[in-house]
Amino acid sequence: MTKIAQELGLEKETVRNYFGGHNYKDGRSVGVHIEPGPDGGLVMLDDTLILDLAKRILEESKV
């Protein structure tokens, strides 16, 4: 989370909120909308930049 926050110029708590955290005192909301449903529900993201960067970091760590 620290690496993503530094690369995007965000607070670490904001990145944590993107992945399910709820600290809005030190971080901000990031446009994650969760709708519960019968098969687990639906998650809608306003912006996938944090997710895309996290996926890239995971791929790079496999090498």
CSV table of N, CA, C and O in Angstrom, one decimal:
chain,number,residue,atom,x,y,z
A,1,MET,N,0.8,-1.2,0.0
A,1,MET,CA,0.0,0.0,0.0
A,1,MET,C,0.9,1.3,0.0
A,1,MET,O,0.5,2.2,-0.6
A,2,THR,N,2.0,1.2,0.7
A,2,THR,CA,2.9,2.3,0.8
A,2,THR,C,3.4,2.6,-0.6
A,2,THR,O,3.5,3.8,-1.0
A,3,LYS,N,3.8,1.6,-1.4
A,3,LYS,CA,4.4,1.8,-2.7
A,3,LYS,C,3.3,2.4,-3.6
A,3,LYS,O,3.7,3.4,-4.4
A,4,ILE,N,2.1,1.9,-3.6
A,4,ILE,CA,1.1,2.5,-4.4
A,4,ILE,C,0.8,3.9,-4.1
A,4,ILE,O,0.7,4.8,-4.9
A,5,ALA,N,0.7,4.2,-2.8
A,5,ALA,CA,0.4,5.6,-2.3
A,5,ALA,C,1.5,6.5,-2.7
A,5,ALA,O,1.2,7.6,-3.2
A,6,GLN,N,2.8,6.1,-2.6
A,6,GLN,CA,3.9,7.0,-3.0
A,6,GLN,C,3.9,7.2,-4.5
A,6,GLN,O,4.1,8.3,-5.0
A,7,GLU,N,3.6,6.2,-5.3
A,7,GLU,CA,3.7,6.3,-6.7
A,7,GLU,C,2.5,7.2,-7.3
A,7,GLU,O,2.7,7.9,-8.3
A,8,LEU,N,1.4,7.1,-6.6
A,8,LEU,CA,0.2,7.9,-7.0
A,8,LEU,C,0.1,9.2,-6.3
A,8,LEU,O,-0.9,10.0,-6.6
A,9,GLY,N,0.9,9.5,-5.3
A,9,GLY,CA,0.8,10.7,-4.5
A,9,GLY,C,-0.4,10.8,-3.6
A,9,GLY,O,-1.0,11.8,-3.5
A,10,LEU,N,-0.8,9.6,-3.1
A,10,LEU,CA,-2.0,9.5,-2.2
A,10,LEU,C,-1.5,9.2,-0.8
A,10,LEU,O,-0.4,8.7,-0.6
A,11,GLU,N,-2.4,9.4,0.2
A,11,GLU,CA,-2.2,8.9,1.5
A,11,GLU,C,-2.3,7.4,1.6
A,11,GLU,O,-3.2,6.8,0.8
A,12,LYS,N,-1.6,6.8,2.4
A,12,LYS,CA,-1.6,5.3,2.5
A,12,LYS,C,-3.0,4.8,2.9
A,12,LYS,O,-3.5,3.8,2.4
A,13,GLU,N,-3.7,5.6,3.8
A,13,GLU,CA,-5.0,5.2,4.2
A,13,GLU,C,-6.0,5.3,3.1
A,13,GLU,O,-7.0,4.6,3.1
A,14,THR,N,-5.8,6.2,2.1
A,14,THR,CA,-6.7,6.2,1.0
A,14,THR,C,-6.6,5.0,0.1
A,14,THR,O,-7.6,4.4,-0.3
A,15,VAL,N,-5.4,4.5,-0.1
A,15,VAL,CA,-5.2,3.2,-0.8
A,15,VAL,C,-5.8,2.1,0.0
A,15,VAL,O,-6.5,1.2,-0.5
A,16,ARG,N,-5.7,2.1,1.3
A,16,ARG,CA,-6.3,1.0,2.2
A,16,ARG,C,-7.8,1.1,2.1
A,16,ARG,O,-8.4,0.0,2.0
A,17,ASN,N,-8.4,2.3,2.0
A,17,ASN,CA,-9.8,2.4,1.9
A,17,ASN,C,-10.3,1.8,0.5
A,17,ASN,O,-11.4,1.2,0.5
A,18,TYR,N,-9.5,1.9,-0.5
A,18,TYR,CA,-9.8,1.3,-1.8
A,18,TYR,C,-10.0,-0.2,-1.7
A,18,TYR,O,-10.8,-0.8,-2.4
A,19,PHE,N,-9.2,-0.8,-0.8
A,19,PHE,CA,-9.2,-2.3,-0.6
A,19,PHE,C,-10.1,-2.7,0.6
A,19,PHE,O,-9.9,-3.8,1.1
A,20,GLY,N,-11.0,-1.8,1.0
A,20,GLY,CA,-11.9,-2.2,2.0
A,20,GLY,C,-11.8,-1.6,3.4
A,20,GLY,O,-12.6,-1.8,4.3
A,21,GLY,N,-10.8,-0.7,3.5
A,21,GLY,CA,-10.6,0.0,4.8
A,21,GLY,C,-11.7,1.1,5.0
A,21,GLY,O,-12.5,1.4,4.0
A,22,HIS,N,-11.8,1.6,6.2
A,22,HIS,CA,-12.8,2.6,6.5
A,22,HIS,C,-12.3,3.8,7.3
A,22,HIS,O,-12.9,4.2,8.2
A,23,ASN,N,-11.0,4.2,7.0
A,23,ASN,CA,-10.4,5.3,7.7
A,23,ASN,C,-10.5,6.6,6.9
A,23,ASN,O,-9.7,6.9,6.1
A,24,TYR,N,-11.6,7.3,7.2
A,24,TYR,CA,-11.8,8.6,6.4
A,24,TYR,C,-11.3,9.8,7.1
A,24,TYR,O,-11.4,10.9,6.6
A,25,LYS,N,-10.7,9.6,8.3
A,25,LYS,CA,-10.0,10.7,9.0
A,25,LYS,C,-8.7,11.0,8.4
A,25,LYS,O,-8.3,12.1,8.1
A,26,ASP,N,-7.9,9.9,8.1
A,26,ASP,CA,-6.6,10.0,7.5
A,26,ASP,C,-6.6,9.8,6.0
A,26,ASP,O,-5.6,10.1,5.3
A,27,GLY,N,-7.6,9.1,5.5
A,27,GLY,CA,-7.7,8.8,4.0
A,27,GLY,C,-9.0,9.4,3.5
A,27,GLY,O,-9.8,9.9,4.2
A,28,ARG,N,-9.2,9.2,2.2
A,28,ARG,CA,-10.4,9.7,1.6
A,28,ARG,C,-11.1,8.6,0.9
A,28,ARG,O,-10.6,7.5,0.7
A,29,SER,N,-12.4,8.9,0.5
A,29,SER,CA,-13.2,7.9,-0.2
A,29,SER,C,-12.6,7.8,-1.6
A,29,SER,O,-12.0,8.7,-2.2
A,30,VAL,N,-12.7,6.6,-2.2
A,30,VAL,CA,-12.1,6.3,-3.5
A,30,VAL,C,-13.0,5.8,-4.5
A,30,VAL,O,-12.6,5.2,-5.5
A,31,GLY,N,-14.3,5.9,-4.4
A,31,GLY,CA,-15.3,5.5,-5.4
A,31,GLY,C,-15.5,4.0,-5.5
A,31,GLY,O,-15.5,3.5,-6.6
A,32,VAL,N,-15.6,3.3,-4.4
A,32,VAL,CA,-15.8,1.9,-4.4
A,32,VAL,C,-17.3,1.7,-4.0
A,32,VAL,O,-17.7,2.2,-2.9
A,33,HIS,N,-18.1,1.1,-4.8
A,33,HIS,CA,-19.5,0.9,-4.5
A,33,HIS,C,-19.8,-0.6,-4.4
A,33,HIS,O,-19.5,-1.4,-5.4
A,34,ILE,N,-20.3,-1.1,-3.3
A,34,ILE,CA,-20.6,-2.5,-3.1
A,34,ILE,C,-22.1,-2.7,-2.9
A,34,ILE,O,-22.7,-2.1,-2.1
A,35,GLU,N,-22.6,-3.6,-3.7
A,35,GLU,CA,-24.0,-4.0,-3.7
A,35,GLU,C,-24.1,-5.5,-3.3
A,35,GLU,O,-23.6,-6.3,-4.1
A,36,PRO,N,-24.6,-5.8,-2.1
A,36,PRO,CA,-24.7,-7.2,-1.8
A,36,PRO,C,-25.7,-7.9,-2.7
A,36,PRO,O,-26.7,-7.3,-3.2
A,37,GLY,N,-25.5,-9.2,-2.9
A,37,GLY,CA,-26.4,-9.9,-3.8
A,37,GLY,C,-26.4,-11.4,-3.5
A,37,GLY,O,-25.5,-11.9,-2.7
A,38,PRO,N,-27.2,-12.2,-4.2
A,38,PRO,CA,-27.3,-13.6,-3.9
A,38,PRO,C,-26.0,-14.4,-4.2
A,38,PRO,O,-25.8,-15.4,-3.5
A,39,ASP,N,-25.3,-14.1,-5.2
A,39,ASP,CA,-24.0,-14.8,-5.5
A,39,ASP,C,-22.8,-14.0,-5.1
A,39,ASP,O,-21.8,-14.0,-5.8
A,40,GLY,N,-22.9,-13.3,-4.0
A,40,GLY,CA,-21.7,-12.5,-3.6
A,40,GLY,C,-21.9,-11.0,-3.8
A,40,GLY,O,-21.3,-10.2,-3.1
A,41,GLY,N,-22.7,-10.6,-4.7
A,41,GLY,CA,-22.9,-9.2,-4.9
A,41,GLY,C,-22.1,-8.6,-6.1
A,41,GLY,O,-21.6,-9.3,-6.9
A,42,LEU,N,-22.0,-7.3,-6.1
A,42,LEU,CA,-21.4,-6.6,-7.2
A,42,LEU,C,-20.5,-5.5,-6.6
A,42,LEU,O,-20.9,-4.8,-5.7
A,43,VAL,N,-19.4,-5.3,-7.2
A,43,VAL,CA,-18.5,-4.2,-6.8
A,43,VAL,C,-18.3,-3.4,-8.0
A,43,VAL,O,-17.9,-3.9,-9.1
A,44,MET,N,-18.5,-2.1,-7.9
A,44,MET,CA,-18.3,-1.1,-9.0
A,44,MET,C,-17.2,-0.1,-8.6
A,44,MET,O,-17.2,0.4,-7.5
A,45,LEU,N,-16.2,0.1,-9.4
A,45,LEU,CA,-15.1,1.0,-9.2
A,45,LEU,C,-15.2,2.2,-10.1
A,45,LEU,O,-15.3,2.0,-11.3
A,46,ASP,N,-15.1,3.4,-9.5
A,46,ASP,CA,-15.2,4.6,-10.4
A,46,ASP,C,-13.9,4.7,-11.2
A,46,ASP,O,-13.9,5.3,-12.3
A,47,ASP,N,-12.8,4.3,-10.6
A,47,ASP,CA,-11.5,4.4,-11.3
A,47,ASP,C,-10.6,3.2,-10.9
A,47,ASP,O,-10.6,2.8,-9.7
A,48,THR,N,-10.0,2.5,-11.9
A,48,THR,CA,-9.3,1.3,-11.6
A,48,THR,C,-7.7,1.6,-11.5
A,48,THR,O,-7.0,0.6,-11.5
A,49,LEU,N,-7.3,2.8,-11.4
A,49,LEU,CA,-5.9,3.1,-11.4
A,49,LEU,C,-5.2,2.4,-10.3
A,49,LEU,O,-4.1,1.8,-10.5
A,50,ILE,N,-5.7,2.4,-9.0
A,50,ILE,CA,-5.1,1.8,-7.9
A,50,ILE,C,-5.0,0.3,-8.1
A,50,ILE,O,-4.0,-0.4,-7.9
A,51,LEU,N,-6.1,-0.3,-8.6
A,51,LEU,CA,-6.2,-1.7,-8.9
A,51,LEU,C,-5.2,-2.1,-9.9
A,51,LEU,O,-4.4,-3.1,-9.8
A,52,ASP,N,-5.1,-1.4,-11.0
A,52,ASP,CA,-4.2,-1.7,-12.1
A,52,ASP,C,-2.7,-1.6,-11.6
A,52,ASP,O,-1.9,-2.5,-12.0
A,53,LEU,N,-2.4,-0.6,-10.8
A,53,LEU,CA,-1.0,-0.5,-10.2
A,53,LEU,C,-0.7,-1.7,-9.3
A,53,LEU,O,0.4,-2.3,-9.3
A,54,ALA,N,-1.7,-2.1,-8.5
A,54,ALA,CA,-1.5,-3.2,-7.6
A,54,ALA,C,-1.3,-4.5,-8.4
A,54,ALA,O,-0.4,-5.3,-8.0
A,55,LYS,N,-2.0,-4.7,-9.5
A,55,LYS,CA,-1.8,-5.9,-10.3
A,55,LYS,C,-0.4,-5.9,-10.9
A,55,LYS,O,0.3,-6.9,-11.0
A,56,ARG,N,0.0,-4.7,-11.4
A,56,ARG,CA,1.4,-4.6,-12.0
A,56,ARG,C,2.5,-4.9,-11.0
A,56,ARG,O,3.4,-5.7,-11.3
A,57,ILE,N,2.3,-4.4,-9.7
A,57,ILE,CA,3.3,-4.7,-8.7
A,57,ILE,C,3.3,-6.2,-8.4
A,57,ILE,O,4.4,-6.8,-8.2
A,58,LEU,N,2.2,-6.9,-8.4
A,58,LEU,CA,2.1,-8.3,-8.1
A,58,LEU,C,2.8,-9.1,-9.3
A,58,LEU,O,3.5,-10.0,-9.0
A,59,GLU,N,2.6,-8.7,-10.5
A,59,GLU,CA,3.2,-9.3,-11.6
A,59,GLU,C,4.7,-9.2,-11.6
A,59,GLU,O,5.5,-10.1,-11.8
A,60,GLU,N,5.2,-8.0,-11.2
A,60,GLU,CA,6.6,-7.7,-11.1
A,60,GLU,C,7.3,-8.5,-10.0
A,60,GLU,O,8.4,-8.9,-10.1
A,61,SER,N,6.5,-8.8,-9.0
A,61,SER,CA,7.1,-9.6,-7.9
A,61,SER,C,7.2,-11.1,-8.2
A,61,SER,O,7.9,-11.8,-7.4
A,62,LYS,N,6.6,-11.5,-9.2
A,62,LYS,CA,6.7,-12.9,-9.6
A,62,LYS,C,8.0,-13.3,-10.2
A,62,LYS,O,8.4,-14.4,-10.3
A,63,VAL,N,8.7,-12.3,-10.8
A,63,VAL,CA,9.9,-12.5,-11.5
A,63,VAL,C,11.0,-12.8,-10.6
A,63,VAL,O,11.2,-12.6,-9.5
